[in-house]
XYZ file of C-alpha atoms in Angstrom:
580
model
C 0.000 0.000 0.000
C 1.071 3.503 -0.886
C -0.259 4.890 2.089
C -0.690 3.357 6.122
C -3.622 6.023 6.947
C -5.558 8.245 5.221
C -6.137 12.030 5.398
C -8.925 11.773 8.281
C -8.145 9.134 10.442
C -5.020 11.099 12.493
C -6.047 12.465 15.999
C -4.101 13.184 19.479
C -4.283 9.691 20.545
C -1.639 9.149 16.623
C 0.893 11.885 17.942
C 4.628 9.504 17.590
C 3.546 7.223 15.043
C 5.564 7.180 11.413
C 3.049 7.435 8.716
C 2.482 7.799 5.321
C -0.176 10.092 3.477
C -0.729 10.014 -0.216
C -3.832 12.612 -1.606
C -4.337 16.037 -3.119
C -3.347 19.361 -2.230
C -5.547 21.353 -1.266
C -3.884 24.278 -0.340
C -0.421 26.076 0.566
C 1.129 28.665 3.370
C 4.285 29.805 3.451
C 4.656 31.720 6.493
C 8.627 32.034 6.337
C 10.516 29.945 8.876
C 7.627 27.395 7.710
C 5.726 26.331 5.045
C 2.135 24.089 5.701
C 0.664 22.047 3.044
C -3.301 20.602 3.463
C -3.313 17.128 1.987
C -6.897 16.075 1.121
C -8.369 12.382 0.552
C -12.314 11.023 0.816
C -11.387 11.055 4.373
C -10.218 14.212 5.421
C -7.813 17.228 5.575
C -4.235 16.924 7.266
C -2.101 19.337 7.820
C 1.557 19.067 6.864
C 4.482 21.234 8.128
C 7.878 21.949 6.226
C 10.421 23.351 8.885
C 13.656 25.161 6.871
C 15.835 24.355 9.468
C 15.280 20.534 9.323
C 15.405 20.268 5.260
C 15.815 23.430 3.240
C 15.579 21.193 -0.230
C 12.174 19.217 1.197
C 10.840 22.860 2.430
C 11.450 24.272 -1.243
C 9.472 21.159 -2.981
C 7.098 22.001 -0.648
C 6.648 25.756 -1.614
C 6.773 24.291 -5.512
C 3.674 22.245 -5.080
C 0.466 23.422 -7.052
C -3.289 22.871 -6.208
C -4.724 19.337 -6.948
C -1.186 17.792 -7.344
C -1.341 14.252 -6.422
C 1.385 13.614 -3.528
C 3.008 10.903 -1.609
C 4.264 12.146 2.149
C 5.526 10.543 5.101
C 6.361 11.530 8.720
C 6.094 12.102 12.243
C 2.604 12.617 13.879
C 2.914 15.637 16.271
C 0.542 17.988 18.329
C -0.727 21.390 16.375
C 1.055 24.941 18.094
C -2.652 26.714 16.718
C -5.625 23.587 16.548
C -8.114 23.883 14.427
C -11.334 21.972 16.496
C -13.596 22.078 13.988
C -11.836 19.316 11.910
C -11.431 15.733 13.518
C -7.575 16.004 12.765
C -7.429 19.533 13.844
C -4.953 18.955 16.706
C -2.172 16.961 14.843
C 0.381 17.819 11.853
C 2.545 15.631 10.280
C 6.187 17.237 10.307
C 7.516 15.499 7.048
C 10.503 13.888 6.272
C 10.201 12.571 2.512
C 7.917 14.112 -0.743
C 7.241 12.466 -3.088
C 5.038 14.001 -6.402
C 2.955 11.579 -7.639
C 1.752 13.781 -10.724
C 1.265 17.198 -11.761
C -2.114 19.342 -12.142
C -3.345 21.766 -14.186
C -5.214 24.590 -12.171
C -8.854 23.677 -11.719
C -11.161 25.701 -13.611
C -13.167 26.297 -10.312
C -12.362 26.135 -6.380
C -12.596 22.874 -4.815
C -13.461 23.548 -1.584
C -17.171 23.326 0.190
C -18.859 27.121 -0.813
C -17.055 26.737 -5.062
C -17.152 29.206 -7.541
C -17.823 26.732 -10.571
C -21.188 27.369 -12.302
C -23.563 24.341 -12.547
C -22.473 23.876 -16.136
C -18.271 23.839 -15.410
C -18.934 21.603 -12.762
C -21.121 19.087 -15.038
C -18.232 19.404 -17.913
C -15.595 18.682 -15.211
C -17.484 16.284 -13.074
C -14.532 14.532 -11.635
C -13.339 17.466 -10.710
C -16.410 18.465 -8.727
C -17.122 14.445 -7.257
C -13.948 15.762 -5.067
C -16.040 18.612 -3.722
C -17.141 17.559 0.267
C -21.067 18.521 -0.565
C -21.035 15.895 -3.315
C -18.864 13.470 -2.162
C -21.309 13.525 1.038
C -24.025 12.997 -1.119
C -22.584 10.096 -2.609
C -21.372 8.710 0.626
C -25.356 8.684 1.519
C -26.501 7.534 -1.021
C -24.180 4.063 -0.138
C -25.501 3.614 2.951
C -29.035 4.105 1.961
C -28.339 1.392 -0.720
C -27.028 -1.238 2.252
C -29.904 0.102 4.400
C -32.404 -0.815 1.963
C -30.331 -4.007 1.570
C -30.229 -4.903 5.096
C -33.756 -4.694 5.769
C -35.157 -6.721 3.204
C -32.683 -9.307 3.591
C -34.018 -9.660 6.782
C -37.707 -9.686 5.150
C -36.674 -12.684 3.683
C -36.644 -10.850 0.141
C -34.386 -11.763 -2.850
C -32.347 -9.495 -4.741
C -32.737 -10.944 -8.553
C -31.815 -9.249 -11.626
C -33.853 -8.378 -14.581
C -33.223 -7.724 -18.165
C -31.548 -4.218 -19.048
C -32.421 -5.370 -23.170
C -36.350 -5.910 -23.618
C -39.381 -5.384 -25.763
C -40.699 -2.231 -26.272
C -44.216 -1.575 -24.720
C -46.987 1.267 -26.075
C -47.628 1.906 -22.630
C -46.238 4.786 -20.105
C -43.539 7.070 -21.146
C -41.281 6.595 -24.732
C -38.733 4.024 -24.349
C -35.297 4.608 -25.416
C -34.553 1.987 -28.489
C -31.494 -0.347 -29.000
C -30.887 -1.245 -32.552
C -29.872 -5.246 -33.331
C -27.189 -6.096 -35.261
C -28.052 -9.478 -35.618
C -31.761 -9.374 -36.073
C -31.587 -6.278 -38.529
C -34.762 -3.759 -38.647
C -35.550 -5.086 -35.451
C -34.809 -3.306 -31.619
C -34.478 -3.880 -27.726
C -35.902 -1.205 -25.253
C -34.075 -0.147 -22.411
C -36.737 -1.055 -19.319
C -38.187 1.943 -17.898
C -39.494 -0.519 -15.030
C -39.077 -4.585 -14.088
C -42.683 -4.750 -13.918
C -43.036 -7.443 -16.099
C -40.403 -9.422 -14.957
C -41.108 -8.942 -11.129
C -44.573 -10.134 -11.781
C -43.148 -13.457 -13.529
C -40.618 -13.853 -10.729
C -43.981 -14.074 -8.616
C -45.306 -16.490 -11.193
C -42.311 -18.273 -10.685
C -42.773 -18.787 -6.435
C -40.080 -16.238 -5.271
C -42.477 -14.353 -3.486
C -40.526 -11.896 -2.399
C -38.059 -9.869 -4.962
C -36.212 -6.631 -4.809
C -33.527 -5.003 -6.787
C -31.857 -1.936 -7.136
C -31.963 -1.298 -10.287
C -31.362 1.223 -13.267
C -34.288 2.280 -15.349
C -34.861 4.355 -18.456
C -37.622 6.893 -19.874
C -37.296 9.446 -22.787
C -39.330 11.762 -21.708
C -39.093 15.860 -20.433
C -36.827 16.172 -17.659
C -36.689 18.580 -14.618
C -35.230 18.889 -11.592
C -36.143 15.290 -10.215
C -36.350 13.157 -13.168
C -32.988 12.344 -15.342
C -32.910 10.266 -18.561
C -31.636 7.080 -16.197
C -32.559 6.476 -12.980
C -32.361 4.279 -9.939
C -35.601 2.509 -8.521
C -35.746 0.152 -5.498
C -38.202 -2.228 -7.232
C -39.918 -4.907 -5.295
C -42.697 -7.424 -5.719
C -44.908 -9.498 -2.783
C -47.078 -12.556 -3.668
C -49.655 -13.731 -1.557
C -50.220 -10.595 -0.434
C -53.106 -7.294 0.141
C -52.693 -3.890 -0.079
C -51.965 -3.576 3.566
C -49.266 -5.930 3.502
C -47.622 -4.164 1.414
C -47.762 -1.063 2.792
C -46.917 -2.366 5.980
C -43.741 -3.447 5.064
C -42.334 -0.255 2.723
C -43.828 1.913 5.450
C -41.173 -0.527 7.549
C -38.445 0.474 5.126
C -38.540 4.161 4.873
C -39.057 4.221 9.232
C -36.073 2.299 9.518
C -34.291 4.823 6.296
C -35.006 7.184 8.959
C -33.896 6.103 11.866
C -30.268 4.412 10.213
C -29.657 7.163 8.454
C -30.907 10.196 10.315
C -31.543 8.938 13.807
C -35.380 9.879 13.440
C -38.152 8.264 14.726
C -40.718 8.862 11.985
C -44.544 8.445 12.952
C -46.705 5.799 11.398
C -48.010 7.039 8.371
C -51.248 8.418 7.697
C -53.088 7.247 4.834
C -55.232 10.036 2.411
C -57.400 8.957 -0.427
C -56.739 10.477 -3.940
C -60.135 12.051 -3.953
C -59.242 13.531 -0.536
C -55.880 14.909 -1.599
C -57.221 16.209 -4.866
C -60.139 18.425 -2.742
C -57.664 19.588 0.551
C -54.538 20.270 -1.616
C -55.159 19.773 -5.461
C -52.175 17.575 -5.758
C -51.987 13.822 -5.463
C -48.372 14.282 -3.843
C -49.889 16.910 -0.755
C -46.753 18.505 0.803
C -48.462 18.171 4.648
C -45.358 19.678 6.405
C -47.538 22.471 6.867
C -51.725 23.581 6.602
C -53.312 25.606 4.035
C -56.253 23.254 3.029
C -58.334 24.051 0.904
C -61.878 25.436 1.776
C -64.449 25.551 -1.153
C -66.594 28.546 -1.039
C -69.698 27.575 -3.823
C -72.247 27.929 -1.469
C -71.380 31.385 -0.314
C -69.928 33.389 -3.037
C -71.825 32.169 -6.063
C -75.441 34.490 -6.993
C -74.448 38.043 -5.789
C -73.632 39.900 -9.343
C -69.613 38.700 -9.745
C -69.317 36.957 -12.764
C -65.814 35.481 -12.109
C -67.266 33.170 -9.386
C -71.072 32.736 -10.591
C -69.363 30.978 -14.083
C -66.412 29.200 -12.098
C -67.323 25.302 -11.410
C -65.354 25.654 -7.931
C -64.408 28.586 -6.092
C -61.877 27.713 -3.879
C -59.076 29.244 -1.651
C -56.148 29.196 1.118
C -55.665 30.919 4.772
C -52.469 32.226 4.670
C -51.605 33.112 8.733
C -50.344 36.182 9.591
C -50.418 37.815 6.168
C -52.728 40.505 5.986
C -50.023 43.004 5.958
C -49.062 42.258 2.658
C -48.944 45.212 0.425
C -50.431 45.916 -2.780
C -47.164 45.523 -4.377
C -46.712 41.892 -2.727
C -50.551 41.175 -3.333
C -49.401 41.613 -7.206
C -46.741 39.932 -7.560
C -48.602 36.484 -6.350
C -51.373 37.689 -8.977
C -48.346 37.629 -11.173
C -47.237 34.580 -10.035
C -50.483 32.498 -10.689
C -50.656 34.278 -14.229
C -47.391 32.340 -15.497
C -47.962 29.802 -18.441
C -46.951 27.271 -16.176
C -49.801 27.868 -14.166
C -52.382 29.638 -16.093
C -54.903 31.133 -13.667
C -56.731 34.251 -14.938
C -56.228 36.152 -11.392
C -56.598 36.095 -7.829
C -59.007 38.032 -5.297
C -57.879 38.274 -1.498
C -59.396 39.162 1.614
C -57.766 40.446 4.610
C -58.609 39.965 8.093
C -56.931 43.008 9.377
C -55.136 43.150 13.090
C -58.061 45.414 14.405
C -60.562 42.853 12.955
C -61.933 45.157 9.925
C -62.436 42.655 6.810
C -61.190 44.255 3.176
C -61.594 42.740 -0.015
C -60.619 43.085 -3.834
C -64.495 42.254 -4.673
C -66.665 44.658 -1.841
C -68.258 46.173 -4.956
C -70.207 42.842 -4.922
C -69.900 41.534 -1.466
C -71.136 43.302 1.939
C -69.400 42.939 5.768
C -71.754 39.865 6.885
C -70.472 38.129 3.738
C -66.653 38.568 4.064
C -67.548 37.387 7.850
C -68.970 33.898 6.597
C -65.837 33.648 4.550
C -63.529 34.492 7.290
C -65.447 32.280 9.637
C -65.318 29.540 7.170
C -62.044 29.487 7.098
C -61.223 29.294 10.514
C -59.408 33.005 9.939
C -57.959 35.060 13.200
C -56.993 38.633 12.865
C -53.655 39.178 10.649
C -54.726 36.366 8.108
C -54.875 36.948 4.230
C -57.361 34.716 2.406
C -57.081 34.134 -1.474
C -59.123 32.625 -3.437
C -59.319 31.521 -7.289
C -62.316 30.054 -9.682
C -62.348 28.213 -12.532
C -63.044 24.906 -13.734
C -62.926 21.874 -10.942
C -59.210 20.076 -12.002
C -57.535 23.459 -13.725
C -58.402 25.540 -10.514
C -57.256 23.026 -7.574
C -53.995 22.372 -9.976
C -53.202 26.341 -10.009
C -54.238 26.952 -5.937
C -51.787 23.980 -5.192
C -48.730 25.983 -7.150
C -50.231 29.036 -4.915
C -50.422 26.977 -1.436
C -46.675 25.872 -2.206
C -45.095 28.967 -3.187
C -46.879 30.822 0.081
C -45.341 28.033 2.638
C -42.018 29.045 0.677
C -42.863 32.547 0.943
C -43.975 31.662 4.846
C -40.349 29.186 5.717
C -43.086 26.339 5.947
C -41.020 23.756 3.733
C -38.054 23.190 6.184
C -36.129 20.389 4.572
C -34.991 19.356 8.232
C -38.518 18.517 8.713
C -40.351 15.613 7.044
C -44.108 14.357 6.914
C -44.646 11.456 5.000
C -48.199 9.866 4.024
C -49.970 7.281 1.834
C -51.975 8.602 -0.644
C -54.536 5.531 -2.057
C -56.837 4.764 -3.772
C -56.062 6.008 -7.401
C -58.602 6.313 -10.148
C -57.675 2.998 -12.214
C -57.842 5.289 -15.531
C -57.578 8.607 -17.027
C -59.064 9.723 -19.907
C -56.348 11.850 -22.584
C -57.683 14.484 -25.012
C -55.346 14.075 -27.200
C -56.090 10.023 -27.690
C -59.438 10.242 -27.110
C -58.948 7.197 -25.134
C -58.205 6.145 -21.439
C -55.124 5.836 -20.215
C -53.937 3.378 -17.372
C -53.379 6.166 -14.269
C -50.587 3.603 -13.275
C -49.261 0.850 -15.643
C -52.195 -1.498 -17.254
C -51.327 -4.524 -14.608
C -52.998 -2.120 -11.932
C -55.608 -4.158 -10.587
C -59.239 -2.678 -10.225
C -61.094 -2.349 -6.524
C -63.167 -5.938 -6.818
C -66.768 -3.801 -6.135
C -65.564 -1.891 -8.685
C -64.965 -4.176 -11.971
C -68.724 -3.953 -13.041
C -68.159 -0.163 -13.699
C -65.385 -0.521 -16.432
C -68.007 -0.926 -19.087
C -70.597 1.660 -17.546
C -68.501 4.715 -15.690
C -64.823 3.450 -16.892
C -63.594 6.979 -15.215
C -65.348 5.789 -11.263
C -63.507 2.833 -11.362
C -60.405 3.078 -8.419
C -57.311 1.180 -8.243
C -55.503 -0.987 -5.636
C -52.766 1.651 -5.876
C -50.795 3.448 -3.704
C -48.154 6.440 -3.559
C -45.497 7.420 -0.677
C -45.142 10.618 -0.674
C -42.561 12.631 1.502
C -42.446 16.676 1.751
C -44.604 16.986 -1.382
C -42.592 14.778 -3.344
C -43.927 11.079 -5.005
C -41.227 9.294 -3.832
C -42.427 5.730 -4.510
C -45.636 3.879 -6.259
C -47.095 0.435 -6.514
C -50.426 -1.674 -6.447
C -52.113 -4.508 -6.589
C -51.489 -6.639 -9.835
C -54.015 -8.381 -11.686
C -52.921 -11.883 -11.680
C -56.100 -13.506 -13.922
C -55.616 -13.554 -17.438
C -59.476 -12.601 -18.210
C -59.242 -9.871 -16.354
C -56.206 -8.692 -17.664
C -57.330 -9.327 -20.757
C -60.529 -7.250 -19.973
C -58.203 -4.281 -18.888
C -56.059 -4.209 -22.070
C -59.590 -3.837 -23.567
C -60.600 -1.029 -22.163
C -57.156 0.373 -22.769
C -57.824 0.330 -26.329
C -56.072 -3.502 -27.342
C -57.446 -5.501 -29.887
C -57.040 -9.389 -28.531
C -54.436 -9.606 -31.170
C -52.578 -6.225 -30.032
C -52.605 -7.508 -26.353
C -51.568 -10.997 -27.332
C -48.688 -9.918 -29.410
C -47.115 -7.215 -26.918
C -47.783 -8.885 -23.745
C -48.766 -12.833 -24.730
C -46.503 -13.903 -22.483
C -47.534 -12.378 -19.194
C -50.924 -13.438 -20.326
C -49.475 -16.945 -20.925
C -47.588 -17.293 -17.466
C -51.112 -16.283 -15.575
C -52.445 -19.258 -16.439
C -49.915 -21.347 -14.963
C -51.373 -20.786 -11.799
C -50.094 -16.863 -10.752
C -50.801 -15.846 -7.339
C -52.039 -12.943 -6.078
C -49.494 -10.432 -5.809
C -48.301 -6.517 -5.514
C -45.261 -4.219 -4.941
C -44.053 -0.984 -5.402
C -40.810 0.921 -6.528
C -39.140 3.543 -4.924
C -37.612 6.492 -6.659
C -33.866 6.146 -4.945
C -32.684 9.234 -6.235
C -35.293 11.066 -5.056
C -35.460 9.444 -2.039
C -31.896 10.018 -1.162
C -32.088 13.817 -2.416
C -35.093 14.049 0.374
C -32.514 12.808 3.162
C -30.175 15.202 1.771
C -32.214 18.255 1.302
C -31.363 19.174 -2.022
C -33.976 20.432 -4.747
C -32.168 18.517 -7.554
C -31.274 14.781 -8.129
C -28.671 15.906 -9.963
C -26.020 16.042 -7.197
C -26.706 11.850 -6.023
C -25.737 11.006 -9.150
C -22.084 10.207 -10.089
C -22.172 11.561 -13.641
C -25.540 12.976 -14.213
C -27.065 14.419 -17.628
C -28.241 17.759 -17.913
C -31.757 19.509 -18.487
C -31.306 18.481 -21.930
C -30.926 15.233 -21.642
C -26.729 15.398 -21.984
C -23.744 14.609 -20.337
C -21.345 17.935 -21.248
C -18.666 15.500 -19.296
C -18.085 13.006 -22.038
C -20.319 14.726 -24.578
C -23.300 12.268 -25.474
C -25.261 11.539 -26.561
C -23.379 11.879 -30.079
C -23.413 10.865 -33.783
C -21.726 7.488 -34.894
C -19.849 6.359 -37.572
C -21.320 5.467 -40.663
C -19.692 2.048 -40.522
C -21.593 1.567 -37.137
C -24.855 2.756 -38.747
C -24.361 0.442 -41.904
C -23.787 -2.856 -40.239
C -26.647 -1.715 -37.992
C -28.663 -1.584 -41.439
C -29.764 1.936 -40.144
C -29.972 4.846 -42.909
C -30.280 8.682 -41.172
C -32.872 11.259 -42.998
């Protein structure tokens, strides 16, 4: 071994021993009659000393070393003259008796330290630069021991970790796969998975009843701040199992995430119904770290002259504590900020509940005292709160108050990332209809199994029918999803119906899984975890980028190595591929 410690390991109790360091330098002082040198590994931060008087020649290498050189030292482990406490090997320095240069660096195009000056697109060109950076190193470093968390606890489920097929058929379903041409089945391509699902539910079929991987998956679709190209899922399956025993075990797992990783003891988790979530929070992922329901004010606003709320379907709106002090200017800008094409709302109209209890609205043309009262009152308001309220139709409007309700508890410090509510939110609508198609859509994946006492309303009310689904959601944020599967082949059969199949469509994408269930399948469900979201939660950050070794970009590249990128024409020829 090059080295006999590394760069954080060194404390008081090491002060005598000979050692050797190797690592990067992180910095230099020459202060004279002495030079010190910080040598920097995964570990930790050492500090070296050069004395003149011991070794003039080793004290002038010293001086000569540049940032991010890669060196070899060994020496003496003494006691620091001026500790530094806030590092664990803040009270020792190594006074060094041999250098050795292991290779030269160019200068860094940014600081590699904690607090950088690199721009998120130098750091993504010079990844490896920035993977030596503390913050992301630390993420990493997380991210491990979430992965032998997650490990540790279902192994002790009694679940196996099996491996699935990263080459596999491309499905109509869910978002566009990303294709693999064949080179020796020419015209004809692979799909990289965006889930197991298929698989898991044959590994069922095939009596391991209880499967888990962690595994990489794929979707082309529009990315954002929590979804890359790749991804990493915990994906696991159950047979012989119900909803709640499912639930009761992954609500196991994240607890014990919690308390491994964090040391928190998180509360049992309370379960919400989509229809629930959808009317106190118009989002199916309810960020319930802090209040703002919903009230819905139909009853009391609608038949008194204001057009705005006698057309609007629902008239809804939010209590926003303490607020009534906003000015006109700040009472704009959120008008403003519901306005944006990303959220499309028309306007806003407030009501404040002033400190000396005097109620003033942006509608008293059309509203009297006793009216803003019942408002107030139905709201629950106290002197000092602001209520706003929006109309429209039903889905639109509860979509655009949810952006409003998040971006007040942001306005508010409400969304502490050192604070974390989780929940259940169930039962799903089984499908969702899509203008565009003219068709429904599975709300899930099309091996979502139906409520029982609903099945006989997929021919009659298609849209009433719920699912045996299921979402965790932490802090606003989906972080996993599963259900119930179907495990009959006539009702599957029946579902890829509705979905728009013809028997011969179903048969030739999915003939198989139809094939295995009557082999006897059992009943079974699962669900899959997002694991870079999950482990973004536990590290507060608002991007997945920075758990990912070598992520891609917004659009969809990595600036690092530059791809995705053209090929050669030989490639594309034996391929039998021919480019517009």
């Amino acid at each position: 071994m090059h080295r006999t410690h590394t760069c954080g390991e060194l404390n008081i109790t090491s002060v005598g021993l000979d050692v050797t360091l190797c690592g990067w330098v992180q910095k230099t002082r020459d202060l004279g009659a002495m030079t010190f040198v910080d040598i920097r590994d995964r570990y930790g931060i050492t500090q070296l000393a050069f004395d003149t008087d011991d070794d003039a020649d080793l004290r002038a290498q010293a001086r000569n070393l540049g940032r991010e050189f890669v060196i070899k030292v060994s020496g003496k482990v003494i006691e620091r003259a001026s500790k530094n406490l806030k590092i664990p090997t803040g009270e020792i320095e190594i006074k060094v008796s041999r250098l050795e240069v292991l290779n030269t660096a160019k200068l860094p195009p940014f600081l590699i330290e904690d607090e950088t000056d690199g721009g998120d697109d130098l750091r993504m060109r010079y990844r490896y630069l920035d993977l030596r950076r503390n913050p992301v190193r630390n993420n990493l470093v997380l991210r491990h021991k979430m992965a032998q968390a997650v490990r540790r606890y279902l192994d002790e489920k009694g679940f196996l970790e099996v491996e699935t097929p990263v080459l596999i058929k491309s499905t109509p379903e869910g978002a566009r796969d990303f294709v693999v041409p064949s080179r020796m089945n020419p015209g004809e391509f692979y799909a990289l998975p965006q889930s197991p699902q298929t698989f898991k539910q044959l590994l069922m079929v095939s009596g391991f009843d209880r499967y888990f991987q962690i595994v990489k998956c794929f979707r082309d679709e529009d990315l954002r701040a929590d979804r890359q190209p790749e991804f990493t899922q915990i994906d696991c399956e159950m047979a012989f199992v119900e909803q709640e025993d499912v639930l009761e075990v992954f609500e196991g797992l994240i607890r014990y995430l919690f308390k491994e990783i964090k040391d928190l003891d998180l509360p049992s988790l309370p379960r919400m119904s989509y229809a629930d979530a959808m009317r106190l929070y118009g989002s199916d992922k309810p960020d319930t770290r802090f209040g703002m329901s919903f009230v819905e004010l139909n009853d009391l606003v609608k038949g008194q002259g204001f057009p705005v709320f006698d057309n609007a379907e629902l008239v809804i709106g939010i209590n926003a504590p303490g607020c009534a002090s906003y000015t006109r200017k700040q009472l704009d800008a959120l008008t403003d900020f519901v306005k944006r094409p990303q959220i499309g709302a028309t306007g806003l109209i407030y009501l404040r509940y002033n400190e000396d209890g005097s109620l003033k609205s942006s509608v008293d043309k059309f509203y009297g005292p006793d009216q803003l009262a019942a408002w107030a009152n139905a709201f629950g308001a106290q002197p000092g709160d602001l209520i706003l309220l929006m109309a429209g139709v039903e889905e639109k409007v509860q979509k655009q108050l949810s952006e409003l309700r998040l971006e007040m508890g942001n306005q508010l410090g409400l969304r502490d990332k050192n604070k974390f509510s989780a929940l259940w939110v169930v039962d799903f609508p089984l499908l969702e209809w899509d203008e565009e198609t003219a068709r429904y859509h599975a709300m899930h994946h099309p091996f979502t199994s139906p409520k029982p006492e609903d099945i006989p309303l997929l021919d009659s009310k298609p849209g009433k029918v719920r699912a045996n689904a299921y979402d965790m959601v932490i802090n606003g944020t989906e972080v996993g999803g599963g259900s119930i599967r179907i495990f009959q082949r006539e009702l599957q059969s029946l579902m890829f119906k509705h979905l728009g199949f013809s028997e011969e469509e179903a048969q030739r994408q999915f003939g198989f899984l139809l094939d295995a269930f009557t082999y006897g399948a059992p009943p079974h469900g699962g669900l899959a975890f997002g694991f870079d979201r999950l482990v973004s939660i536990f590290a507060g950050l608002d991007t997945i980028r920075d758990v990912i070794a070598f992520p891609k970009n917004n659009s969809g590249r990595d600036v690092m190595i530059d791809s995705p990128s053209k090929i050669a024409q030989e490639q594309l020829d034996e391929l039998q591929l021919r480019l517009k």
